[in-house]
Coordinates of C-alpha atoms in Angstrom, one line a residue:
X1 CA -6.3 -9.9 -9.9
X2 CA -3.8 -12.5 -9.0
X3 CA -3.4 -15.6 -11.1
X4 CA -2.0 -17.7 -8.2
X5 CA -4.0 -20.5 -6.7
X6 CA -4.2 -21.4 -3.0
X7 CA -1.6 -23.9 -1.7
X8 CA -1.7 -27.2 -3.4
X9 CA -1.0 -30.7 -2.1
X10 CA 1.2 -33.5 -3.4
X11 CA 2.1 -33.7 -7.0
X12 CA -0.2 -36.0 -9.0
X13 CA 1.1 -39.1 -10.9
X14 CA 1.4 -38.3 -14.6
X15 CA -1.3 -40.9 -15.5
X16 CA -3.8 -39.3 -13.1
X17 CA -3.1 -35.8 -14.5
X18 CA -3.5 -37.0 -18.1
X19 CA -6.8 -38.7 -17.2
X20 CA -8.2 -35.5 -15.6
X21 CA -7.2 -33.5 -18.7
X22 CA -8.7 -36.1 -21.0
X23 CA -12.1 -35.6 -19.4
X24 CA -11.8 -32.0 -18.1
X25 CA -14.0 -30.4 -15.5
X26 CA -14.1 -26.9 -14.0
X27 CA -12.4 -26.6 -10.6
X28 CA -14.8 -26.4 -7.6
X29 CA -14.0 -22.8 -6.9
X30 CA -14.6 -21.5 -10.4
X31 CA -17.9 -19.8 -11.4
X32 CA -19.0 -18.5 -14.8
X33 CA -20.9 -15.2 -14.6
X34 CA -23.3 -14.1 -17.4
X35 CA -22.9 -10.6 -18.8
X36 CA -24.6 -7.9 -16.7
X37 CA -25.8 -6.3 -20.0
X38 CA -25.8 -7.2 -23.7
X39 CA -22.5 -5.3 -24.2
X40 CA -20.8 -6.6 -21.0
X41 CA -18.2 -9.5 -21.1
X42 CA -18.5 -13.0 -19.8
X43 CA -16.4 -13.3 -16.6
X44 CA -14.9 -16.3 -14.9
X45 CA -14.5 -16.0 -11.2
X46 CA -11.8 -18.1 -9.5
X47 CA -12.0 -18.2 -5.7
X48 CA -13.6 -15.2 -3.9
X49 CA -11.8 -12.3 -5.6
X50 CA -10.1 -13.2 -8.9
X51 CA -11.9 -12.4 -12.1
X52 CA -11.0 -13.2 -15.8
X53 CA -12.8 -12.0 -18.8
X54 CA -13.4 -14.6 -21.5
X55 CA -15.2 -14.9 -24.9
X56 CA -18.6 -16.5 -25.5
X57 CA -17.0 -19.4 -27.5
X58 CA -14.8 -20.3 -24.5
X59 CA -17.8 -20.1 -22.2
X60 CA -19.6 -22.7 -24.3
X61 CA -16.6 -25.0 -23.7
X62 CA -16.6 -24.3 -20.0
X63 CA -20.3 -25.1 -19.7
X64 CA -19.7 -28.4 -21.6
X65 CA -16.8 -29.6 -19.4
X66 CA -18.5 -31.9 -16.9
X67 CA -15.8 -34.4 -16.3
X68 CA -17.6 -37.1 -18.3
X69 CA -17.0 -35.9 -21.9
X70 CA -13.6 -36.5 -23.5
X71 CA -12.2 -34.2 -26.2
X72 CA -14.1 -36.0 -29.0
X73 CA -17.4 -35.7 -27.1
X74 CA -16.7 -32.0 -26.5
X75 CA -16.2 -31.4 -30.2
X76 CA -19.5 -33.2 -31.0
X77 CA -21.3 -31.1 -28.3
X78 CA -19.8 -27.8 -29.5
X79 CA -20.1 -28.4 -33.2
X80 CA -18.4 -26.5 -35.9
X81 CA -16.0 -24.7 -36.1
X82 CA -14.5 -26.6 -33.0
X83 CA -12.0 -29.3 -33.8
X84 CA -10.0 -31.8 -31.7
X85 CA -7.0 -29.5 -32.0
X86 CA -9.0 -26.5 -30.8
X87 CA -10.3 -28.3 -27.8
X88 CA -6.8 -29.6 -26.9
X89 CA -5.3 -26.1 -27.1
X90 CA -8.2 -24.6 -25.1
X91 CA -7.9 -27.2 -22.4
X92 CA -4.1 -26.6 -22.1
X93 CA -4.7 -22.9 -21.8
X94 CA -7.4 -23.4 -19.1
X95 CA -5.0 -25.7 -17.3
X96 CA -2.3 -23.0 -17.2
X97 CA -4.9 -20.6 -15.9
X98 CA -5.7 -23.1 -13.2
X99 CA -9.4 -23.2 -13.9
X100 CA -9.6 -26.9 -14.2
X101 CA -10.0 -29.6 -11.6
X102 CA -6.5 -31.0 -11.0
X103 CA -7.1 -33.6 -8.4
X104 CA -5.1 -31.8 -5.8
X105 CA -6.3 -30.7 -2.4
X106 CA -6.3 -26.9 -2.4
X107 CA -6.4 -24.8 0.8
X108 CA -9.2 -22.3 0.5
X109 CA -8.0 -18.7 1.0
X110 CA -9.5 -16.9 3.9
X111 CA -12.1 -14.3 3.0
X112 CA -11.6 -12.6 6.3
X113 CA -7.9 -12.1 6.2
X114 CA -5.6 -11.4 3.3
X115 CA -1.9 -10.5 2.9
X116 CA -1.1 -8.4 -0.2
X117 CA 2.6 -8.0 -1.0
X118 CA 4.7 -6.1 -0.4
X119 CA 3.2 -4.6 2.9
X120 CA -0.6 -4.7 3.2
X121 CA -2.7 -6.7 5.7
X122 CA -6.5 -6.8 5.1
X123 CA -9.1 -7.8 7.7
X124 CA -12.6 -8.2 6.4
X125 CA -15.3 -6.8 8.7
X126 CA -18.5 -6.8 6.6
X127 CA -20.0 -8.1 3.4
X128 CA -21.4 -4.7 2.2
X129 CA -23.5 -5.8 -0.8
X130 CA -27.0 -5.3 0.8
X131 CA -26.0 -2.2 2.7
X132 CA -24.7 -0.4 -0.4
X133 CA -27.7 -1.5 -2.5
X134 CA -29.9 0.5 -0.1
X135 CA -27.7 3.6 -0.9
X136 CA -28.1 3.2 -4.7
X137 CA -31.2 5.5 -4.9
X138 CA -29.3 8.3 -3.1
X139 CA -26.4 7.9 -5.5
X140 CA -28.7 8.0 -8.5
X141 CA -29.8 11.5 -7.3
X142 CA -26.1 12.6 -7.1
X143 CA -24.8 10.9 -10.2
X144 CA -25.5 13.7 -12.7
X145 CA -23.9 16.8 -14.0
X146 CA -25.2 19.0 -11.1
X147 CA -23.6 16.5 -8.6
X148 CA -20.3 16.6 -10.5
X149 CA -20.3 20.4 -10.5
X150 CA -21.0 20.5 -6.8
X151 CA -18.1 18.1 -6.1
X152 CA -15.7 20.2 -8.1
X153 CA -16.9 23.4 -6.3
X154 CA -16.4 21.9 -2.9
X155 CA -13.0 20.3 -3.7
X156 CA -11.5 23.4 -5.3
X157 CA -13.2 25.8 -2.9
X158 CA -11.6 23.9 0.0
X159 CA -8.1 24.5 -1.5
X160 CA -8.9 28.2 -1.9
X161 CA -10.0 28.2 1.7
X162 CA -6.7 26.7 2.9
X163 CA -4.8 29.3 0.9
X164 CA -6.8 32.0 2.6
X165 CA -6.0 30.6 6.0
X166 CA -2.2 30.1 5.3
X167 CA -0.9 31.7 8.6
X168 CA -3.3 29.8 10.7
X169 CA -2.7 26.6 8.7
X170 CA 1.1 26.9 9.3
X171 CA 0.4 27.3 13.1
X172 CA -2.0 24.3 13.1
X173 CA 0.5 22.0 11.4
X174 CA 3.5 23.1 13.5
X175 CA 2.0 23.0 17.0
X176 CA 0.8 20.2 19.3
X177 CA -2.9 19.5 19.4
X178 CA -4.9 18.9 22.6
X179 CA -5.8 15.3 23.2
X180 CA -9.5 15.7 22.5
X181 CA -8.8 17.5 19.2
X182 CA -6.2 14.8 18.2
X183 CA -8.7 12.1 18.9
X184 CA -11.3 14.0 17.0
X185 CA -9.0 14.3 14.0
X186 CA -8.2 10.6 14.2
X187 CA -11.9 9.7 14.4
X188 CA -12.8 11.9 11.5
X189 CA -10.0 10.4 9.4
X190 CA -11.4 6.9 10.2
X191 CA -14.9 8.0 9.1
X192 CA -13.5 9.7 5.9
X193 CA -11.6 6.6 5.0
X194 CA -14.7 4.5 5.5
X195 CA -16.8 6.9 3.3
X196 CA -14.0 6.7 0.7
X197 CA -14.4 3.0 0.5
X198 CA -18.1 3.1 0.6
X199 CA -17.9 5.5 -2.4
X200 CA -16.2 2.7 -4.4
X201 CA -18.8 0.2 -3.4
X202 CA -21.7 2.5 -4.0
X203 CA -20.7 3.4 -7.5
X204 CA -20.1 -0.3 -8.3
X205 CA -23.5 -1.1 -7.0
X206 CA -25.0 1.8 -9.0
X207 CA -23.6 0.2 -12.2
X208 CA -24.9 -3.2 -11.3
X209 CA -21.8 -4.8 -9.7
X210 CA -21.5 -6.5 -6.3
X211 CA -18.8 -5.3 -3.8
X212 CA -17.7 -8.4 -2.0
X213 CA -15.7 -7.4 1.2
X214 CA -15.2 -4.3 3.3
X215 CA -12.8 -4.0 6.3
X216 CA -9.7 -2.5 7.7
X217 CA -6.1 -2.9 6.6
X218 CA -2.5 -1.8 7.4
X219 CA -1.2 -0.2 4.2
X220 CA 2.6 0.6 4.4
X221 CA 2.4 1.0 8.1
X222 CA -0.7 3.2 7.9
X223 CA -4.2 2.0 9.1
X224 CA -6.9 2.3 6.5
X225 CA -10.2 0.8 5.2
X226 CA -10.7 -1.1 2.0
X227 CA -13.6 -2.3 -0.2
X228 CA -13.1 -5.1 -2.6
X229 CA -14.6 -4.1 -5.9
X230 CA -13.0 -6.8 -8.1
X231 CA -16.5 -7.5 -9.4
X232 CA -16.1 -4.2 -11.4
X233 CA -14.4 -6.3 -14.1
X234 CA -17.9 -7.5 -15.0
X235 CA -19.0 -4.0 -15.9
X236 CA -19.4 -3.5 -19.7
X237 CA -17.7 -0.2 -20.2
X238 CA -14.2 1.1 -19.2
X239 CA -15.7 4.4 -18.3
X240 CA -17.8 2.7 -15.6
X241 CA -14.8 0.8 -14.2
X242 CA -12.7 4.0 -14.1
X243 CA -15.6 5.8 -12.2
X244 CA -15.6 3.0 -9.6
X245 CA -11.8 3.3 -9.2
X246 CA -11.9 7.1 -8.7
X247 CA -15.1 7.3 -6.7
X248 CA -13.2 7.1 -3.4
X249 CA -10.8 9.9 -4.2
X250 CA -13.8 12.1 -5.3
X251 CA -15.5 11.4 -2.0
X252 CA -12.3 12.2 -0.1
X253 CA -11.8 15.5 -1.9
X254 CA -15.3 16.6 -1.3
X255 CA -15.0 15.8 2.4
X256 CA -11.7 17.6 2.7
X257 CA -13.0 20.7 0.8
X258 CA -16.1 20.8 3.0
X259 CA -14.1 20.7 6.2
X260 CA -11.6 23.4 4.9
X261 CA -14.6 25.7 4.1
X262 CA -16.0 24.9 7.6
X263 CA -12.7 25.9 9.2
X264 CA -12.8 29.2 7.3
X265 CA -16.3 29.8 8.6
X266 CA -15.2 28.8 12.2
X267 CA -12.4 31.4 12.0
X268 CA -14.7 34.1 10.8
X269 CA -17.0 33.3 13.8
X270 CA -14.1 33.6 16.2
X271 CA -14.7 30.0 17.4
X272 CA -12.5 27.8 19.5
X273 CA -9.0 27.9 17.9
X274 CA -8.2 24.3 18.9
X275 CA -11.3 23.1 16.9
X276 CA -10.2 25.1 13.9
X277 CA -6.7 23.8 14.0
X278 CA -8.0 20.2 14.1
X279 CA -10.2 20.9 11.1
X280 CA -7.3 22.3 9.2
X281 CA -5.0 19.4 10.0
X282 CA -7.8 17.0 9.0
X283 CA -8.5 18.8 5.7
X284 CA -4.8 18.8 4.7
X285 CA -4.2 15.2 5.6
X286 CA -7.4 14.2 3.7
X287 CA -6.3 16.1 0.6
X288 CA -2.8 14.6 0.8
X289 CA -4.0 11.0 1.1
X290 CA -6.4 11.6 -1.7
X291 CA -3.6 12.9 -4.0
X292 CA -1.4 9.9 -3.0
X293 CA -4.3 7.6 -4.0
X294 CA -4.0 9.0 -7.5
X295 CA -0.4 7.9 -8.0
X296 CA -0.3 4.8 -10.2
X297 CA 2.9 3.2 -8.8
X298 CA 1.2 1.2 -6.0
X299 CA -2.0 -0.7 -6.0
X300 CA -4.2 2.2 -5.2
X301 CA -7.1 3.9 -6.9
X302 CA -4.9 5.7 -9.5
X303 CA -3.3 2.5 -10.6
X304 CA -6.7 0.7 -10.9
X305 CA -8.0 3.6 -12.9
X306 CA -5.0 3.5 -15.2
X307 CA -5.1 -0.2 -15.6
X308 CA -8.8 -0.1 -16.4
X309 CA -8.4 2.8 -18.9
X310 CA -5.7 0.9 -20.7
X311 CA -7.6 -2.4 -20.4
X312 CA -4.4 -4.2 -19.5
X313 CA -4.8 -6.8 -16.6
X314 CA -1.9 -7.1 -14.2
X315 CA -0.4 -3.9 -15.6
X316 CA 1.9 -3.3 -12.6
X317 CA 3.2 -6.8 -12.3
X318 CA 3.9 -7.1 -16.0
X319 CA 5.6 -3.7 -16.1
X320 CA 7.8 -4.7 -13.2
X321 CA 8.7 -7.9 -15.1
X322 CA 9.8 -5.8 -18.0
X323 CA 11.8 -3.6 -15.7
X324 CA 13.5 -6.6 -14.1
X325 CA 14.3 -8.0 -17.5
X326 CA 15.8 -4.6 -18.6
X327 CA 18.0 -4.6 -15.5
X328 CA 19.0 -8.2 -16.0
X329 CA 19.9 -7.5 -19.6
X330 CA 22.1 -4.5 -18.6
X331 CA 23.8 -6.4 -15.8
X332 CA 24.0 -9.9 -17.2
X333 CA 23.2 -9.9 -20.9
X334 CA 20.9 -12.5 -22.5
X335 CA 17.8 -12.5 -24.7
X336 CA 14.5 -11.3 -23.2
X337 CA 10.9 -10.9 -24.3
X338 CA 8.7 -8.0 -23.2
X339 CA 5.5 -8.7 -21.3
X340 CA 4.1 -5.4 -22.6
X341 CA 5.7 -4.9 -26.0
X342 CA 3.1 -2.4 -27.1
X343 CA 3.7 -0.1 -24.1
X344 CA 6.8 2.0 -24.7
X345 CA 6.9 3.3 -21.2
X346 CA 6.5 -0.1 -19.4
X347 CA 10.2 -0.2 -18.3
X348 CA 10.3 3.2 -16.6
X349 CA 6.8 2.6 -15.2
X350 CA 7.9 -0.8 -13.9
X351 CA 11.0 0.8 -12.3
X352 CA 8.9 3.4 -10.6
X353 CA 6.5 0.7 -9.3
X354 CA 9.5 -1.1 -7.8
X355 CA 11.0 1.9 -6.1
X356 CA 7.9 3.9 -5.1
X357 CA 6.8 1.5 -2.3
X358 CA 10.3 1.9 -0.8
X359 CA 9.9 5.7 -1.0
X360 CA 6.5 5.4 0.8
X361 CA 8.1 3.4 3.6
X362 CA 11.0 5.8 3.9
X363 CA 8.6 8.8 4.0
X364 CA 6.5 7.0 6.6
X365 CA 9.7 6.5 8.7
X366 CA 10.7 10.1 8.3
X367 CA 7.3 11.2 9.6
X368 CA 6.9 8.6 12.3
X369 CA 10.5 7.6 13.3
X370 CA 10.8 10.2 16.1
X371 CA 7.5 9.1 17.5
X372 CA 8.4 5.4 17.3
X373 CA 11.7 6.0 18.9
X374 CA 10.0 7.9 21.7
X375 CA 8.0 4.7 22.4
X376 CA 11.1 3.0 23.5
X377 CA 11.7 -0.7 22.9
X378 CA 8.2 -1.3 21.5
X379 CA 8.6 1.3 18.8
X380 CA 12.1 0.2 18.0
X381 CA 10.9 -3.4 17.6
X382 CA 8.2 -2.3 15.2
X383 CA 10.9 -0.5 13.1
X384 CA 13.1 -3.5 13.2
X385 CA 10.2 -5.8 11.9
X386 CA 9.7 -3.5 8.9
X387 CA 13.4 -3.3 8.2
X388 CA 13.7 -7.1 8.3
X389 CA 10.7 -7.4 5.9
X390 CA 12.3 -4.9 3.5
X391 CA 15.5 -6.9 3.6
X392 CA 13.5 -10.0 2.7
X393 CA 11.8 -8.2 -0.2
X394 CA 15.2 -7.0 -1.5
X395 CA 16.6 -10.5 -1.3
X396 CA 13.6 -11.9 -3.1
X397 CA 13.9 -9.3 -5.8
X398 CA 17.6 -10.2 -6.3
X399 CA 16.6 -13.8 -6.7
X400 CA 14.0 -13.0 -9.3
X401 CA 16.6 -10.9 -11.2
X402 CA 18.9 -13.9 -11.3
X403 CA 16.2 -16.2 -12.4
X404 CA 15.3 -13.9 -15.3
X405 CA 19.0 -13.8 -16.3
X406 CA 19.4 -17.6 -16.2
X407 CA 16.1 -18.1 -18.2
X408 CA 17.4 -15.7 -20.8
X409 CA 20.6 -17.6 -21.3
X410 CA 23.0 -15.2 -19.7
X411 CA 26.5 -16.6 -19.2
X412 CA 27.4 -17.8 -15.7
X413 CA 30.7 -15.9 -15.7
X414 CA 29.0 -12.6 -16.4
X415 CA 26.3 -13.2 -13.8
X416 CA 29.0 -13.9 -11.2
X417 CA 31.1 -10.9 -12.2
X418 CA 28.1 -8.6 -12.1
X419 CA 26.9 -9.9 -8.8
X420 CA 30.4 -9.5 -7.2
X421 CA 30.7 -5.9 -8.6
X422 CA 27.3 -5.0 -7.3
X423 CA 28.1 -6.5 -3.8
X424 CA 31.5 -4.6 -3.8
X425 CA 29.8 -1.4 -4.7
X426 CA 27.3 -1.9 -1.9
X427 CA 30.1 -2.6 0.6
X428 CA 32.0 0.5 -0.5
X429 CA 28.8 2.7 -0.2
X430 CA 28.0 1.3 3.3
X431 CA 31.5 1.8 4.6
X432 CA 32.5 5.1 3.1
X433 CA 29.4 7.4 2.6
X434 CA 29.1 9.6 5.7
X435 CA 25.6 10.4 7.0
X436 CA 24.8 12.9 9.7
X437 CA 23.7 11.1 12.9
X438 CA 21.3 12.5 15.4
X439 CA 19.6 11.1 18.6
X440 CA 16.0 12.3 19.0
X441 CA 14.4 12.8 22.3
X442 CA 12.6 15.6 24.2
X443 CA 13.5 18.5 26.5
X444 CA 11.9 19.7 29.7
X445 CA 12.4 23.0 31.5
X446 CA 11.8 22.5 35.2
X447 CA 12.6 24.8 38.2
X448 CA 14.9 26.9 36.0
X449 CA 16.9 23.9 34.7
X450 CA 16.6 22.3 31.3
X451 CA 16.9 18.5 30.9
X452 CA 17.3 16.3 27.8
X453 CA 15.0 13.2 27.9
X454 CA 15.5 10.2 25.7
X455 CA 13.9 6.8 25.6
X456 CA 15.5 3.7 27.1
X457 CA 16.2 2.5 23.6
X458 CA 18.1 5.6 22.5
X459 CA 21.9 5.5 21.7
X460 CA 23.1 7.1 24.9
X461 CA 26.8 6.5 24.0
X462 CA 26.4 9.0 21.2
X463 CA 25.3 11.7 23.6
X464 CA 28.5 13.3 24.7
X465 CA 29.2 16.3 26.9
X466 CA 29.3 19.5 24.8
X467 CA 27.3 18.0 21.9
X468 CA 25.0 20.5 20.1
X469 CA 21.3 20.1 20.8
X470 CA 18.5 21.8 18.8
X471 CA 15.2 22.4 20.5
X472 CA 11.9 22.3 18.6
X473 CA 8.2 22.9 18.8
X474 CA 6.8 19.6 17.3
X475 CA 3.5 19.7 15.5
X476 CA 1.6 16.9 13.9
X477 CA 3.3 17.5 10.5
X478 CA 6.1 20.1 10.9
X479 CA 8.6 21.2 13.5
X480 CA 10.0 24.7 14.3
X481 CA 13.3 25.3 15.9
X482 CA 12.8 27.4 19.0
X483 CA 16.1 27.2 20.9
X484 CA 19.6 25.7 21.2
X485 CA 21.6 24.0 23.9
X486 CA 24.6 21.7 24.6
X487 CA 24.8 18.6 26.6
X488 CA 26.0 19.6 30.1
X489 CA 28.1 17.9 32.7
X490 CA 26.5 15.1 34.7
X491 CA 25.7 11.5 34.1
X492 CA 22.5 10.1 32.6
X493 CA 19.9 8.9 35.2
X494 CA 16.8 6.9 34.8
X495 CA 13.7 8.9 35.6
X496 CA 10.4 10.0 34.0
X497 CA 9.5 12.7 31.5
X498 CA 6.2 14.1 30.3
X499 CA 4.6 12.2 27.4
X500 CA 4.4 15.4 25.4
X501 CA 8.2 15.5 25.2
X502 CA 8.0 12.5 22.8
X503 CA 4.5 12.8 21.3
X504 CA 3.0 16.2 20.0
X505 CA 0.0 16.1 22.4
X506 CA -0.5 19.2 24.5
X507 CA -2.3 17.4 27.3
X508 CA 0.6 15.0 27.8
X509 CA 2.5 17.3 30.1
X510 CA 1.1 15.6 33.2
X511 CA 1.5 12.0 31.9
X512 CA 4.9 10.6 33.0
X513 CA 6.7 8.0 30.9
X514 CA 10.0 6.2 31.6
X515 CA 13.0 8.0 30.2
X516 CA 16.7 8.7 30.7
X517 CA 17.5 12.3 31.5
X518 CA 20.7 14.4 31.2
X519 CA 21.4 18.1 32.0
X520 CA 21.4 20.7 29.2
X521 CA 23.2 24.0 29.0
X522 CA 20.9 26.3 27.2
X523 CA 22.2 28.8 24.6
X524 CA 19.0 30.2 23.2
X525 CA 16.0 29.6 25.5
X526 CA 13.2 27.7 23.9
X527 CA 9.7 29.2 23.5
X528 CA 7.9 26.4 25.3
X529 CA 8.6 24.5 28.5
X530 CA 8.4 21.1 26.8
X531 CA 9.3 20.1 23.3
X532 CA 11.4 17.9 21.0
X533 CA 15.2 17.8 21.0
X534 CA 17.7 16.5 18.5
X535 CA 21.3 15.8 19.6
X536 CA 24.0 16.2 16.9
X537 CA 26.2 13.1 17.2
X538 CA 28.6 13.7 14.3
X539 CA 28.5 11.5 11.2
X540 CA 28.6 7.8 10.7
X541 CA 29.3 5.6 7.7
X542 CA 26.0 4.7 5.9
X543 CA 26.1 1.1 7.1
X544 CA 26.7 2.0 10.8
X545 CA 24.1 4.8 10.5
X546 CA 21.5 2.3 9.3
X547 CA 22.4 -0.2 12.1
X548 CA 22.3 2.5 14.8
X549 CA 19.1 4.1 13.6
X550 CA 17.0 1.0 12.8
X551 CA 18.4 -2.2 14.3
X552 CA 20.4 -1.4 17.5
X553 CA 17.5 0.3 19.4
X554 CA 15.4 -2.9 19.4
X555 CA 18.4 -4.8 20.9
X556 CA 19.0 -2.3 23.7

């Protein structure tokens, strides 16, 4: 729940601001929700998605602030034990929480589009409250011990089924899929993700809450669905809120287990191997995304469950603040206060929260970079956009670190010295650390000759005669080396190559795409006629490697 407020207009004159605080009134986008049950908290809603739990005494004050009563009248209305000092202190606290009318013009945040730093774009499609309310009777039938046992049996049974199919699973992950199976896996993943989010909303509705938005998002370069269950803060028990947070993962594990068991049955029935391979790829990807959702270092289900269990709002942001202050103290000195003094592990947790999103993006690049590079300038431009955004986030993080140091009274000389040493260390690393450099493309065997095919955005200058080339069978997840070659004599020419040389789709053999081709001299003949190729281009300093891999292709 963010404590920020939508963009404000011009700063008010001090006299006008004092007058508004003298006769306070709730802001127009603030609502006070009564407890769902006798043991549930009062909740103040700000905007469409931000919730704050408050006590009953503060609620009495909120209901009394109509813009007509001054502090004396508020004390008379509230009665003992309220005093003028209590009201003044409460009004100042509410002002800092941005719950009071401040006279400024505030731009309303869109309920249909939202950007969530560092790299999530949300697009609302539906308001699911009524739809999920209809599913509540079905959920009531499943929300018992028998339903929990069934979910565990399906989830664990699916893992055992994958283990029993290990040889077939390895083949499915390491070989191209047919286009119809690939589309089926993609469609099933979309449905599973939608059911994951509906699981959150259905459990929230089961406990009496109201899911507010449901739609699609780009989460760290990956398309996904989302369901806004911020209303879960109104639920009376932590156990209920944890159940809401974990409901999607449970749904996902049940789906993955059911499909894995179905693949085992399909194998026993000697069905179509392509269908079985698709089911296995889907089951593995669904299990993996479910496990990733459990990790608490990004704002996913595992983090929400942990924050709810600890009953600490803004846990991740506050832990990252502690981590930044720890780094600032080590680098610059100064005196710092902890945001979470009662949480011993807030600093390592905050450091993990700062670094793990970077790891996710690097992992996504490792998985999809070859594919993006195969898309030519379009893919290279997408990579560059993400790199620029990461640079902006790093710059912004450095500024926050310096602000923490200055606020803590760190000496300017030490700040400058530490900044210079850090910059010098970065320059040394970028210019001296060698990194193996490769150029990725595809290969095609045609009329007894083997050709290397690379996209128009590839670094052709790095592909020299005699360079070693490894040939692979590329699957959706893994690749297997099937042959070797060297770059032969002859110049590069613009031509076309099959789509399946760049993307692991078996049906792409007959779909030509623009490419640059060079002759290959084969050492060990590859197993397939078309596949992935990697050209060894020596090593480059880290800085040059980063430029050649992520920036230069978009400028070619």
